[in-house]
Coordinates of C-alpha atoms in Angstrom, one line a residue:
V1 CA 4.1 -17.5 17.6
L2 CA 7.3 -16.1 16.3
A3 CA 7.5 -18.5 13.3
R4 CA 3.8 -18.1 12.6
S5 CA 4.0 -14.3 12.3
Q6 CA 7.0 -14.7 10.1
V7 CA 5.4 -16.5 7.6
I8 CA 2.4 -14.4 7.4
T9 CA 4.6 -11.0 7.1
R10 CA 7.3 -12.9 4.5
T11 CA 4.2 -14.4 2.7
N12 CA 2.6 -11.1 2.2
L13 CA 5.6 -9.1 1.8
A14 CA 6.5 -11.4 -1.9
I15 CA 3.0 -10.3 -2.5
L16 CA 3.1 -6.7 -1.6
S17 CA 6.4 -6.7 -3.6
D18 CA 4.8 -8.3 -6.8
W19 CA 1.9 -5.9 -6.7
V20 CA 4.3 -2.7 -6.6
D21 CA 6.4 -4.2 -9.2
R22 CA 3.3 -4.4 -11.7
E23 CA 1.6 -1.0 -10.3
P24 CA 3.3 2.1 -12.8
L25 CA 1.9 4.6 -10.1
I26 CA 3.6 3.0 -7.0
S27 CA 7.5 2.5 -6.0
W28 CA 9.6 1.7 -2.8
V29 CA 12.4 0.8 -1.0
R30 CA 11.2 -2.9 -0.2
P31 CA 11.6 -2.9 3.9
R32 CA 14.2 -5.0 5.4
S33 CA 11.6 -6.0 8.5
G34 CA 8.7 -5.1 10.4
T35 CA 5.0 -5.2 9.1
T36 CA 4.6 -1.8 7.2
A37 CA 5.9 0.2 4.1
L38 CA 6.1 3.4 2.5
L39 CA 5.0 3.5 -0.6
K40 CA 5.6 6.6 -3.4
Y41 CA 2.7 7.4 -5.3
G42 CA 2.9 9.0 -8.9
L43 CA -0.3 11.0 -8.4
D44 CA -0.9 15.0 -8.2
M45 CA -2.8 14.9 -4.9
P46 CA -1.9 15.4 -1.0
S47 CA -1.3 12.1 0.3
R48 CA -4.7 12.8 2.6
D49 CA -6.5 13.3 -0.4
F50 CA -5.7 10.4 -1.8
C51 CA -6.0 7.9 1.7
V52 CA -9.6 9.7 1.9
A53 CA -10.9 9.5 -1.8
L54 CA -9.5 5.5 -1.4
L55 CA -11.1 5.0 1.7
Q56 CA -14.5 6.3 0.3
E57 CA -14.5 4.8 -3.0
T58 CA -12.8 1.3 -1.9
G59 CA -12.5 0.8 2.0
V60 CA -9.2 0.7 1.8
M61 CA -7.3 2.2 4.2
F62 CA -3.5 3.6 4.7
T63 CA -1.8 6.1 6.5
P64 CA -1.3 9.5 4.4
G65 CA 2.4 10.0 4.4
S66 CA 1.7 14.1 5.3
V67 CA 1.2 12.7 9.4
M68 CA 4.8 11.5 9.2
E69 CA 5.8 14.7 7.2
M70 CA 6.2 12.7 3.8
E71 CA 4.0 14.2 1.5
G72 CA 3.7 12.3 -1.6
Y73 CA 4.1 8.9 0.5
I74 CA 1.6 6.4 2.0
R75 CA 2.0 3.9 4.3
I76 CA 0.6 -0.2 4.3
G77 CA 0.6 -2.2 7.1
Y78 CA 0.9 -6.1 5.7
A79 CA 0.6 -8.1 8.6
N80 CA -3.0 -8.8 7.6
P81 CA -4.2 -12.3 6.1
A82 CA -2.7 -12.9 2.5
T83 CA -6.3 -13.0 0.9
A84 CA -7.3 -9.2 2.6
L85 CA -4.2 -8.2 1.4
K86 CA -4.7 -9.4 -2.1
Q87 CA -8.3 -8.0 -2.3
G88 CA -7.1 -4.7 -1.0
L89 CA -4.5 -4.3 -3.2
A90 CA -6.5 -5.2 -6.3
R91 CA -9.2 -2.6 -5.1
V92 CA -6.3 0.2 -5.1
S93 CA -4.9 -1.4 -8.2
A94 CA -8.9 0.0 -9.7
F95 CA -8.4 3.2 -8.1
L96 CA -5.0 3.9 -9.4
A97 CA -6.1 3.0 -13.2
K98 CA -9.2 5.2 -13.1
R99 CA -6.7 8.2 -12.3
L100 CA -4.5 7.3 -15.4
R101 CA -7.3 7.5 -17.9

């Protein structure tokens, strides 16, 4: 079970890392362990508003940083199937691109 979990999380962390590298509005400190990451986003909107709009427009759910007293950040879990992660990140990219215009 542990080996399977490590393969999933390491694969997904690499997917997430590649995505962060391509997204101009997203930055982070890459996690060293675990299955969640904090992403800093470069939009002038509260994290709760960001997460509600993201959920309503795309169906993707992140945790707003404000619940952890880290406004300007969002929390993502990456222990889900790689296909779902890729699809969700593509939706987030579209959401962000829409706000860059």
